[in-house]
Short mmCIF file of C-alpha atoms in Angstrom, two decimals:
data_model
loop_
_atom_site.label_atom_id
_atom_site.label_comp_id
_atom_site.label_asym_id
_atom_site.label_seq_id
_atom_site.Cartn_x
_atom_site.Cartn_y
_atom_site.Cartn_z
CA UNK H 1 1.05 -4.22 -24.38
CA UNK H 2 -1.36 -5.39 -21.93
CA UNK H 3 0.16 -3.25 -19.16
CA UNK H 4 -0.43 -0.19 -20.89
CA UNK H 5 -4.20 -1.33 -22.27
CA UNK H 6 -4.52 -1.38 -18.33
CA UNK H 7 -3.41 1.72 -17.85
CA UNK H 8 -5.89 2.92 -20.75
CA UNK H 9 -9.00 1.04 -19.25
CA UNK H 10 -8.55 2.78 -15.93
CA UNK H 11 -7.72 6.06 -17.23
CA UNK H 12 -10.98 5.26 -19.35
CA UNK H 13 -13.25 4.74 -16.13
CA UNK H 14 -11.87 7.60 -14.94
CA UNK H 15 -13.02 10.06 -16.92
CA UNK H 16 -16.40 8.23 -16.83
CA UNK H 17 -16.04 8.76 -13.14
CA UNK H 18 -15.27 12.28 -13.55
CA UNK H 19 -18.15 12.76 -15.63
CA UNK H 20 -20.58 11.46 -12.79
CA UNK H 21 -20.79 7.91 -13.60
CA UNK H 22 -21.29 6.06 -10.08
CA UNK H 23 -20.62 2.52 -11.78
CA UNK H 24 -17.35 3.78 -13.25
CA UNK H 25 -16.75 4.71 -9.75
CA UNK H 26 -17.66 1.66 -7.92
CA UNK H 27 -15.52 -0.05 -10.40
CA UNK H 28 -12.35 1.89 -9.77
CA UNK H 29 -13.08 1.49 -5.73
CA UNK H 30 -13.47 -2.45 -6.66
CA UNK H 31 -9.84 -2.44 -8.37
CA UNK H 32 -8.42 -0.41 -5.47
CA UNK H 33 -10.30 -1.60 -2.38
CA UNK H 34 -8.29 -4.75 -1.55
CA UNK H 35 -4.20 -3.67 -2.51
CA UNK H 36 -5.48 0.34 -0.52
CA UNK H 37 -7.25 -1.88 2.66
CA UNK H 38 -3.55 -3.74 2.50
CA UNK H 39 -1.52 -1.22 2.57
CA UNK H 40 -3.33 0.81 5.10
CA UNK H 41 -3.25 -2.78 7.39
CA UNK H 42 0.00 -2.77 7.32
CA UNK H 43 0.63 0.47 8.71
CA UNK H 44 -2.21 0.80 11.70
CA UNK H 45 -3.47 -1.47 14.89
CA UNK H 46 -6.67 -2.76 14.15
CA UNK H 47 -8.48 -3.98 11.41
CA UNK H 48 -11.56 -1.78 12.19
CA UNK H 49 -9.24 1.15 12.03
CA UNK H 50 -7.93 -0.05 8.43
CA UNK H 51 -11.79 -0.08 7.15
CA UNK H 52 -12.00 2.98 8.44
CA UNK H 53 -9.17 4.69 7.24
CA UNK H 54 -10.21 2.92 3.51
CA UNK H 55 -13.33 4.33 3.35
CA UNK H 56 -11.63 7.92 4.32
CA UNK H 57 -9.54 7.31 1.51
CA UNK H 58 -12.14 6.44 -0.89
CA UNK H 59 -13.97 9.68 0.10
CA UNK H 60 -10.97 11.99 -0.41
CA UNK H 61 -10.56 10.41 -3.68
CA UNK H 62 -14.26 10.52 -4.54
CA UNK H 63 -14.23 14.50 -3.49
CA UNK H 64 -11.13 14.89 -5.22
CA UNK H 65 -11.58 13.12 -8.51
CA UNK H 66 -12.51 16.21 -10.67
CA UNK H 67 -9.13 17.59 -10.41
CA UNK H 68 -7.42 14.22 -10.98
CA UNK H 69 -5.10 14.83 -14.24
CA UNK H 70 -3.05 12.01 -16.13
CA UNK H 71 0.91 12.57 -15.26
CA UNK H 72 1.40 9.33 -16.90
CA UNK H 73 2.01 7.04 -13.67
CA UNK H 74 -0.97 4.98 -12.47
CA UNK H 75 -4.43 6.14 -11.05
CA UNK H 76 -3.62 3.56 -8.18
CA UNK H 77 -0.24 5.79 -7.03
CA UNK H 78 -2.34 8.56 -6.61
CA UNK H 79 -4.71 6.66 -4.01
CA UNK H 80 -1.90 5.35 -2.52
CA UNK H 81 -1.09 8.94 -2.13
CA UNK H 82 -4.17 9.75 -0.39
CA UNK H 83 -3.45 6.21 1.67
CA UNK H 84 -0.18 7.66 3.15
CA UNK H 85 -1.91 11.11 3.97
CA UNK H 86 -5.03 9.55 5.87
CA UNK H 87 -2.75 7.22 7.86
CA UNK H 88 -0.41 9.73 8.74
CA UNK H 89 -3.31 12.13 9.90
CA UNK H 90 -4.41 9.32 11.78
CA UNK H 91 -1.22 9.30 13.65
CA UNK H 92 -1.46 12.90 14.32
CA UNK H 93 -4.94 12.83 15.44
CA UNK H 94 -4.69 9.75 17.72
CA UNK H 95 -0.59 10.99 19.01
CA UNK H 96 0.33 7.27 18.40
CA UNK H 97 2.96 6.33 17.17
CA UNK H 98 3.06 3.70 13.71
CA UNK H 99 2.79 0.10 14.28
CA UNK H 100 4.55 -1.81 11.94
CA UNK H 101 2.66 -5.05 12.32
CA UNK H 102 -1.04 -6.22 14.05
CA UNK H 103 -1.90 -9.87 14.51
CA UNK H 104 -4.95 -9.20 12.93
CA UNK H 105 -3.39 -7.83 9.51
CA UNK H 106 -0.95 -11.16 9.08
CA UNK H 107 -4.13 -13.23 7.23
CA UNK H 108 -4.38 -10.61 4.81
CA UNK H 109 -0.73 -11.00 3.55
CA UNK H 110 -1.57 -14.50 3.14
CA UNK H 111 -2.39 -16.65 -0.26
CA UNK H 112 -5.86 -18.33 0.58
CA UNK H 113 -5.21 -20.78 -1.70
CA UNK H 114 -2.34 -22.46 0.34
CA UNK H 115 -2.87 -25.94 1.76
CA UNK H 116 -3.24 -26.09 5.72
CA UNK H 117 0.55 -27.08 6.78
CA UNK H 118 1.56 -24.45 3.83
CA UNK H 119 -0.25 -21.72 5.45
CA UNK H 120 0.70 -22.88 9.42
CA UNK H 121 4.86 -22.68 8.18
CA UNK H 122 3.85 -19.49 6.21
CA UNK H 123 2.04 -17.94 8.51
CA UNK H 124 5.23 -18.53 10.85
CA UNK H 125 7.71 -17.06 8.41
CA UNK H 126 6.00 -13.83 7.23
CA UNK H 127 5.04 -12.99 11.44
CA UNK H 128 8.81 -13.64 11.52
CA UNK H 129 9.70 -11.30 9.00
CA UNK H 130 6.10 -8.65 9.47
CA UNK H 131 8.11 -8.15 13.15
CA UNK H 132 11.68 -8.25 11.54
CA UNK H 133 10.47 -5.13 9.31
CA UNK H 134 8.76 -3.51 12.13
CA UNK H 135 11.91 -2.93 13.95
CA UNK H 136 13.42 -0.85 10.62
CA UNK H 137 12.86 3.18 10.58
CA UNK H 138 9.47 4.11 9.05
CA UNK H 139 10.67 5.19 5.45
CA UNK H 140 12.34 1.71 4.81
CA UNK H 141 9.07 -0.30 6.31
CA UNK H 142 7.07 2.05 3.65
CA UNK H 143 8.86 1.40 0.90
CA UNK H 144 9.33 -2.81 1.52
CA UNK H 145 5.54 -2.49 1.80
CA UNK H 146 5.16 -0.75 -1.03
CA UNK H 147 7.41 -2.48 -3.05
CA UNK H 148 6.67 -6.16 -1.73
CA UNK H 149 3.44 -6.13 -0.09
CA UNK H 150 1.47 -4.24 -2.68
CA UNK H 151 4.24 -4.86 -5.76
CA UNK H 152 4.27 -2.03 -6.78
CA UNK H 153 7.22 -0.51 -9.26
CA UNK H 154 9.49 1.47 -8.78
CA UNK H 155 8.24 5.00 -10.61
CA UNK H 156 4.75 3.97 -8.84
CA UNK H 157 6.48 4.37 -5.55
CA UNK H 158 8.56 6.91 -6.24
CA UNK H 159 5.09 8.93 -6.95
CA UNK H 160 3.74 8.02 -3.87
CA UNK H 161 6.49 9.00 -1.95
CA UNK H 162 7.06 12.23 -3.73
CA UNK H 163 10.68 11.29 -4.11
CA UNK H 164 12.79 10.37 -7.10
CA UNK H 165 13.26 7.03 -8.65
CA UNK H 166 16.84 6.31 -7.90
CA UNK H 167 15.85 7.40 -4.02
CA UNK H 168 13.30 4.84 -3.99
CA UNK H 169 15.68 2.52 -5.35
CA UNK H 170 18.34 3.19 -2.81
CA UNK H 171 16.02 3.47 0.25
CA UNK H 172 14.71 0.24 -1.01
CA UNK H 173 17.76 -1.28 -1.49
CA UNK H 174 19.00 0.04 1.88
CA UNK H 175 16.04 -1.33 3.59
CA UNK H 176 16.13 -4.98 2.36
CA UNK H 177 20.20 -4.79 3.67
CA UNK H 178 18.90 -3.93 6.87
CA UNK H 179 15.77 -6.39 6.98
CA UNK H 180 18.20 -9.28 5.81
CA UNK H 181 20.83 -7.73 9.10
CA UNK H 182 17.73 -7.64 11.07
CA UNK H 183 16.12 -11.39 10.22
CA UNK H 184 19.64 -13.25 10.83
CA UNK H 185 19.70 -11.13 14.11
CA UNK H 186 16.26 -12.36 15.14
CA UNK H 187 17.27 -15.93 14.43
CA UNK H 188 19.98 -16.05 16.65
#
């Protein structure tokens, strides 16, 4: 039950939002700043270009609000949505190609409230894996960072995507396969 009284408080600020409230606004961009800046880290060089890219997001969303409609998944997929379109035009723009890791990202995939030789052993393990899933083809590194990174579900993704559940499911399936292939191969 408290999933879906969530789901009602954010489709609640939403309409406040889309009635011109600005603090119903800045809420929503406080709920979806930090899992959006993620996501978007994950996927370009720099962490200036990740604030950037946020911000663009934020805007599109902003300009875009008034036609938002309830489909019944979560106001968050449909950022993500605009997420994966401003990266990918920033890849066309710039005619670079996707990074799948930056050193600079690998602090923000970290729990801050991990003790010192926690974090050094951590911080080992997921630059270990970050460059293990940077080696897989794009879709699979989108949907493990979907799916892991933000935690996300499965119809969430699936939204974001624009593909089907069971796809998701597969590619996801598929990916972690090839990750686990790809980790004992980095080991070695």
């Amino acid at each position: 039950m408290l999933e879906h009284d969530r789901h009602k408080e954010l489709l609640d600020t939403i309409n406040l939002a889309q009635a011109g409230d600005e603090a119903a606004f800045e809420r929503l961009y406080n709920e979806f700043y930090e899992p959006i800046l993620r996501y978007i880290s994950f996927r370009v060089p720099t962490g200036d270009d990740a604030e950037d890219l946020a911000q663009t997001v934020f805007m599109r969303f902003y300009n875009n609000l008034k036609n938002w409609r309830d489909q019944g998944f979560s106001p968050l997929a449909y950022v993500f949505t605009i997420a994966r379109s401003v990266v990918a035009d920033y890849y066309r723009k710039n005619r670079i190609k996707p990074v799948g890791n930056s050193e600079e990202i690998l602090p923000l995939l970290m729990d801050t409230s991990a003790k010192p030789d926690e974090i050094i052993q951590s911080n080992q393990e997921v630059e270990r894996i970050m460059h293990s899933v940077s080696k897989l083809p794009q879709n699979y590194q989108e949907v493990i960072s979907l799916r892991l990174v933000q935690e996300l579900d499965y119809p969430q993704i699936a939204e974001i995507l624009d593909k089907t559940e069971v796809n998701v499911r597969k590619l996801y399936s598929r990916g972690i396969q090839k990750l686990q292939l790809q980790l004992s191969e980095d080991s070695k």
